[in-house]
Amino acid sequence: DIQMTQSPSTLSASVGDRVTITCRASQSVSKWLAWYQQKPGKAPKLLIYKASSLESGVPSRFRGSGSGTEFTLTISSLQPDDVATYYCQEYNSYSWTFGLGTRVEIK
Amino acid sequence: EVQLVESGGDLIQPGGSLRLSCVASGFAVSDTYMNWVRQAPGKGLEWVSVIYSDGSTHYADSVKGRFTISRDNSKNTLYFQMNSLRAEDTAVYYCARGGTLLWGQGTLVTVSS
């Protein structure tokens, strides 16, 4: 099974800061990597698919990059509405694997 | 509108059974692969099962032999039959489309006496 290592587990930054979350796969998942935002009591919201494609309606301050085993989600200018937990997900294999999540807080 | 709507979650006693449904709109569940993903309270996301367009299925070890994924093409609905439920199966269950990713809003299953 593919393992997804996501870091950091918690991140505290100021409004306007650039924020980066990293996800590393134990084997290549090619471009089949998604990023989700989840707020308490809500379903995960798709932000990025195929590693770098922005889902319709998602603000352009969210950017995904990477391929193979190393991936990054960048928020170019952190906003109060971005407080949430973020998950990476590989969907290259039949059994999807998720990172453990990164909780993003405002300092 | 392209969407997935789950239902069927409930409070159920250990050892009991429950069937979840996921109605798809805007696409055919038979044309793609469909998944169930769950999230225990305060925990992360866990994939549990998939059904492919050819009908083949796979399960996480944690539910293998107890849960069954299926679909009714005429109703464009995905199902998840859950038997021999345990306390550790307590979670919000999401159905999710593969390929072009799409998730439902989830349905809560609570296993408790």
Coordinates of N, CA, C and O in Angstrom, one line a residue, chain A:
Chain A
D1 N 0.8 -1.2 0.0 CA 0.0 0.0 0.0 C 0.9 1.3 0.0 O 1.9 1.3 0.6
I2 N 0.4 2.3 -0.7 CA 1.1 3.6 -0.7 C 0.9 4.3 0.6 O -0.2 4.3 1.2
Q3 N 1.9 4.9 1.1 CA 1.9 5.7 2.4 C 2.0 7.2 2.0 O 2.9 7.5 1.1
M4 N 1.2 8.0 2.6 CA 1.3 9.4 2.3 C 1.8 10.1 3.6 O 1.1 10.1 4.6
T5 N 2.9 10.8 3.5 CA 3.5 11.5 4.7 C 3.3 13.0 4.5 O 3.9 13.6 3.6
Q6 N 2.4 13.6 5.3 CA 2.1 15.0 5.2 C 2.7 15.8 6.3 O 2.7 15.4 7.5
S7 N 3.2 17.0 6.0 CA 3.8 17.9 7.0 C 3.7 19.3 6.7 O 3.6 19.7 5.5
P8 N 3.6 20.2 7.7 CA 3.6 19.8 9.1 C 2.2 19.3 9.6 O 1.3 19.4 8.8
S9 N 2.1 18.9 10.8 CA 0.8 18.5 11.3 C -0.1 19.7 11.7 O -1.3 19.7 11.6
T10 N 0.6 20.7 12.2 CA 0.0 22.0 12.5 C 0.8 23.1 12.0 O 2.1 23.1 12.0
L11 N 0.2 24.2 11.6 CA 0.8 25.3 11.1 C 0.1 26.6 11.6 O -1.1 26.7 11.5
S12 N 0.9 27.5 12.1 CA 0.3 28.8 12.6 C 1.0 29.9 11.9 O 2.2 30.0 11.9
A13 N 0.2 30.8 11.2 CA 0.8 31.9 10.4 C -0.1 33.1 10.5 O -1.3 33.0 10.9
S14 N 0.4 34.2 10.1 CA -0.3 35.5 10.1 C -1.1 35.7 8.8 O -0.7 35.1 7.8
V15 N -2.1 36.4 8.9 CA -2.9 36.8 7.7 C -1.9 37.5 6.7 O -1.1 38.3 7.1
G16 N -2.0 37.0 5.5 CA -1.1 37.5 4.4 C 0.1 36.7 4.2 O 0.8 36.9 3.2
D17 N 0.5 35.8 5.1 CA 1.7 35.0 5.0 C 1.5 34.0 3.8 O 0.4 33.5 3.5
R18 N 2.6 33.6 3.3 CA 2.7 32.5 2.4 C 2.8 31.2 3.2 O 3.7 31.1 4.0
V19 N 2.0 30.2 2.9 CA 2.0 29.0 3.6 C 2.2 27.8 2.7 O 1.6 27.7 1.6
T20 N 3.0 26.8 3.1 CA 3.3 25.7 2.3 C 3.1 24.4 3.1 O 3.6 24.3 4.3
I21 N 2.4 23.5 2.5 CA 2.2 22.1 3.1 C 2.8 21.1 2.1 O 2.6 21.2 0.9
T22 N 3.4 20.1 2.7 CA 4.1 19.1 1.8 C 3.5 17.7 2.0 O 3.1 17.4 3.1
C23 N 3.5 17.0 1.0 CA 3.0 15.6 1.0 C 4.0 14.7 0.2 O 4.3 15.1 -0.9
R24 N 4.4 13.7 0.8 CA 5.4 12.8 0.2 C 4.8 11.4 0.1 O 4.3 10.8 1.1
A25 N 4.8 10.8 -1.1 CA 4.3 9.4 -1.3 C 5.4 8.4 -1.2 O 6.5 8.7 -1.6
S26 N 5.1 7.2 -0.7 CA 6.1 6.2 -0.5 C 6.5 5.6 -1.9 O 7.6 4.9 -1.9
Q27 N 5.7 5.8 -2.9 CA 6.1 5.4 -4.2 C 5.4 6.3 -5.2 O 4.5 7.1 -4.8
S28 N 5.8 6.3 -6.4 CA 5.3 7.3 -7.4 C 3.7 7.2 -7.6 O 3.2 6.0 -7.7
V29 N 3.1 8.3 -7.5 CA 1.6 8.3 -7.8 C 1.4 9.2 -9.1 O 0.3 9.6 -9.4
S30 N 2.5 9.4 -9.8 CA 2.4 10.2 -11.0 C 1.8 11.6 -10.7 O 2.3 12.3 -9.8
K31 N 0.8 12.0 -11.4 CA 0.1 13.2 -11.1 C -1.2 13.1 -10.3 O -1.9 14.1 -10.1
W32 N -1.5 11.9 -9.9 CA -2.8 11.6 -9.2 C -2.8 11.9 -7.8 O -2.8 11.1 -6.9
L33 N -2.7 13.2 -7.5 CA -2.7 13.7 -6.2 C -3.7 14.9 -6.0 O -3.7 15.8 -6.9
A34 N -4.5 14.8 -5.0 CA -5.5 15.9 -4.7 C -5.2 16.5 -3.4 O -4.7 15.9 -2.5
W35 N -5.7 17.7 -3.2 CA -5.7 18.4 -1.9 C -7.1 18.9 -1.6 O -7.9 19.3 -2.4
Y36 N -7.4 18.7 -0.3 CA -8.7 19.0 0.2 C -8.6 20.0 1.4 O -7.6 19.9 2.2
Q37 N -9.6 20.8 1.6 CA -9.8 21.6 2.7 C -11.0 21.1 3.5 O -12.1 20.9 2.9
Q38 N -10.9 21.0 4.8 CA -12.0 20.5 5.6 C -12.2 21.4 6.8 O -11.3 21.6 7.6
K39 N -13.4 21.9 6.9 CA -13.8 22.7 8.1 C -14.7 21.8 9.0 O -15.3 20.9 8.5
P40 N -14.7 22.1 10.3 CA -15.4 21.3 11.3 C -16.9 21.0 10.9 O -17.6 22.0 10.5
G41 N -17.3 19.8 10.9 CA -18.6 19.4 10.6 C -19.0 19.4 9.1 O -20.2 19.2 8.8
K42 N -18.0 19.6 8.3 CA -18.3 19.7 6.8 C -17.5 18.6 6.1 O -16.5 18.1 6.6
A43 N -18.0 18.3 4.9 CA -17.3 17.3 4.0 C -16.0 18.0 3.5 O -15.9 19.2 3.4
P44 N -15.0 17.2 3.1 CA -13.8 17.7 2.5 C -14.2 18.4 1.2 O -15.1 18.0 0.4
K45 N -13.5 19.6 1.0 CA -13.8 20.3 -0.2 C -12.5 20.2 -1.1 O -11.4 20.5 -0.7
L46 N -12.8 19.8 -2.3 CA -11.7 19.6 -3.3 C -11.1 21.0 -3.7 O -11.8 21.9 -4.1
L47 N -9.8 21.1 -3.5 CA -9.1 22.4 -3.9 C -8.3 22.2 -5.2 O -8.4 23.0 -6.1
I48 N -7.5 21.1 -5.2 CA -6.5 20.8 -6.3 C -6.7 19.4 -6.7 O -6.8 18.5 -5.9
Y49 N -6.7 19.1 -8.0 CA -6.7 17.7 -8.5 C -5.6 17.6 -9.6 O -5.1 18.6 -10.1
K50 N -5.2 16.4 -9.8 CA -4.1 16.1 -10.7 C -2.9 16.9 -10.4 O -2.2 17.5 -11.2
A51 N -2.6 17.0 -9.1 CA -1.4 17.7 -8.5 C -1.4 19.2 -8.6 O -1.0 19.9 -7.7
S52 N -1.9 19.7 -9.7 CA -1.7 21.2 -9.9 C -2.9 21.9 -10.6 O -2.9 23.1 -10.8
S53 N -4.0 21.1 -10.8 CA -5.2 21.7 -11.4 C -6.1 22.3 -10.4 O -6.5 21.6 -9.4
L54 N -6.5 23.6 -10.5 CA -7.3 24.2 -9.5 C -8.8 23.9 -9.8 O -9.3 24.1 -10.9
E55 N -9.5 23.4 -8.8 CA -10.9 23.1 -8.9 C -11.7 24.4 -9.2 O -11.3 25.5 -8.6
S56 N -12.7 24.3 -10.0 CA -13.5 25.5 -10.3 C -14.1 26.1 -9.0 O -14.6 25.4 -8.1
G57 N -14.0 27.4 -8.9 CA -14.5 28.2 -7.8 C -13.5 28.3 -6.7 O -13.8 29.1 -5.7
V58 N -12.4 27.7 -6.7 CA -11.4 27.8 -5.6 C -10.5 29.0 -5.9 O -10.1 29.2 -7.0
P59 N -10.3 29.8 -4.9 CA -9.5 31.0 -5.0 C -8.1 30.7 -5.6 O -7.5 29.7 -5.3
S60 N -7.6 31.6 -6.4 CA -6.3 31.4 -7.1 C -5.1 31.5 -6.1 O -4.0 31.2 -6.5
R61 N -5.4 31.9 -4.9 CA -4.2 31.9 -3.9 C -3.8 30.5 -3.5 O -2.7 30.3 -3.0
F62 N -4.6 29.5 -3.9 CA -4.3 28.1 -3.7 C -3.5 27.5 -4.9 O -4.0 27.7 -6.0
R63 N -2.4 26.9 -4.7 CA -1.6 26.4 -5.8 C -1.0 25.1 -5.4 O -0.4 24.9 -4.3
G64 N -1.1 24.1 -6.3 CA -0.5 22.8 -6.1 C 0.6 22.6 -7.1 O 0.5 23.0 -8.2
S65 N 1.6 21.8 -6.6 CA 2.7 21.5 -7.5 C 3.3 20.1 -7.1 O 3.0 19.6 -6.1
G66 N 4.1 19.6 -8.0 CA 4.8 18.4 -7.8 C 4.3 17.3 -8.7 O 3.4 17.4 -9.5
S67 N 5.1 16.2 -8.6 CA 4.7 15.0 -9.4 C 5.6 13.8 -8.8 O 6.6 14.0 -8.2
G68 N 5.1 12.6 -9.1 CA 5.9 11.5 -8.6 C 5.6 11.2 -7.2 O 4.6 10.6 -6.8
T69 N 6.6 11.6 -6.3 CA 6.4 11.4 -4.9 C 6.4 12.6 -4.0 O 6.2 12.5 -2.8
E70 N 6.7 13.8 -4.6 CA 6.8 15.0 -3.8 C 5.8 16.0 -4.3 O 5.8 16.4 -5.5
F71 N 5.0 16.5 -3.4 CA 3.9 17.4 -3.7 C 3.8 18.6 -2.7 O 4.1 18.3 -1.5
T72 N 3.3 19.7 -3.2 CA 3.2 20.9 -2.3 C 1.9 21.6 -2.6 O 1.5 21.7 -3.7
L73 N 1.3 22.0 -1.5 CA 0.1 22.9 -1.5 C 0.6 24.3 -1.0 O 1.1 24.3 0.2
T74 N 0.5 25.3 -1.7 CA 0.9 26.6 -1.3 C -0.4 27.6 -1.2 O -1.2 27.6 -2.2
I75 N -0.5 28.3 -0.1 CA -1.5 29.4 -0.1 C -0.6 30.6 -0.1 O 0.2 30.9 0.8
S76 N -0.8 31.4 -1.1 CA 0.1 32.6 -1.4 C -0.1 33.7 -0.4 O 0.8 34.4 0.0
S77 N -1.3 33.9 0.1 CA -1.6 34.9 1.1 C -2.7 34.4 2.0 O -3.9 34.5 1.6
L78 N -2.3 34.0 3.2 CA -3.3 33.3 4.1 C -4.4 34.3 4.5 O -4.2 35.4 4.9
Q79 N -5.6 33.8 4.4 CA -6.8 34.6 4.8 C -7.5 33.9 6.0 O -7.4 32.7 6.2
P80 N -8.3 34.7 6.7 CA -9.0 34.1 7.9 C -9.9 32.9 7.5 O -10.0 32.0 8.3
D81 N -10.5 33.0 6.3 CA -11.4 31.9 5.9 C -10.6 30.6 5.6 O -11.2 29.5 5.4
D82 N -9.3 30.7 5.5 CA -8.5 29.5 5.2 C -8.2 28.6 6.4 O -7.6 27.5 6.3
V83 N -8.6 29.1 7.6 CA -8.5 28.2 8.8 C -9.3 26.9 8.6 O -10.5 27.0 8.4
A84 N -8.6 25.8 8.7 CA -9.1 24.5 8.3 C -8.1 23.5 8.5 O -6.9 23.8 8.8
T85 N -8.5 22.2 8.2 CA -7.5 21.1 8.1 C -7.4 20.7 6.6 O -8.4 20.6 6.0
Y86 N -6.2 20.5 6.2 CA -5.9 20.2 4.8 C -5.4 18.8 4.7 O -4.5 18.4 5.5
Y87 N -5.9 18.1 3.7 CA -5.5 16.7 3.5 C -5.0 16.5 2.0 O -5.6 17.1 1.1
C88 N -3.9 15.7 1.9 CA -3.6 15.3 0.6 C -4.1 13.9 0.4 O -4.4 13.2 1.3
Q89 N -4.3 13.5 -0.9 CA -4.9 12.2 -1.2 C -4.3 11.7 -2.5 O -4.2 12.5 -3.5
E90 N -3.8 10.5 -2.5 CA -3.4 9.9 -3.8 C -4.5 9.1 -4.3 O -5.2 8.4 -3.6
Y91 N -4.7 9.1 -5.6 CA -5.8 8.3 -6.2 C -5.2 7.6 -7.5 O -5.9 7.4 -8.5
N92 N -3.9 7.2 -7.3 CA -3.3 6.4 -8.4 C -3.6 4.9 -8.2 O -3.6 4.2 -9.2
S93 N -3.8 4.5 -7.0 CA -4.0 3.1 -6.7 C -5.5 2.9 -6.4 O -6.3 3.9 -6.2
Y94 N -5.9 1.6 -6.4 CA -7.4 1.4 -6.2 C -7.8 1.7 -4.8 O -9.0 2.0 -4.5
S95 N -6.8 1.6 -3.8 CA -7.2 2.0 -2.4 C -6.6 3.3 -2.1 O -5.4 3.4 -1.8
W96 N -7.4 4.3 -2.2 CA -6.9 5.7 -2.0 C -6.2 5.8 -0.6 O -6.6 5.1 0.4
T97 N -5.2 6.6 -0.5 CA -4.5 6.9 0.7 C -4.5 8.4 1.0 O -4.2 9.2 0.0
F98 N -4.7 8.7 2.2 CA -4.8 10.1 2.6 C -3.6 10.5 3.6 O -3.2 9.6 4.3
G99 N -3.1 11.7 3.5 CA -2.2 12.2 4.5 C -3.0 12.4 5.8 O -4.2 12.4 5.8
L100 N -2.3 12.5 6.9 CA -2.9 12.6 8.2 C -3.5 14.0 8.5 O -4.2 14.2 9.5
G101 N -3.2 15.0 7.6 CA -3.8 16.3 7.7 C -2.9 17.3 8.3 O -2.0 17.0 9.1
T102 N -3.1 18.6 7.9 CA -2.4 19.7 8.4 C -3.4 20.7 8.9 O -4.3 21.2 8.1
R103 N -3.4 21.0 10.2 CA -4.3 22.0 10.8 C -3.7 23.4 10.6 O -2.5 23.6 11.1
V104 N -4.3 24.3 9.9 CA -3.8 25.7 9.7 C -4.6 26.6 10.6 O -5.8 26.7 10.5
E105 N -3.8 27.4 11.3 CA -4.4 28.4 12.2 C -3.8 29.8 11.9 O -2.8 29.9 11.3
I106 N -4.5 30.7 12.4 CA -4.1 32.1 12.3 C -3.3 32.5 13.6 O -3.8 32.3 14.7
K107 N -2.1 33.1 13.4 CA -1.4 33.5 14.6 C -1.9 34.8 15.2 O -2.3 35.7 14.4

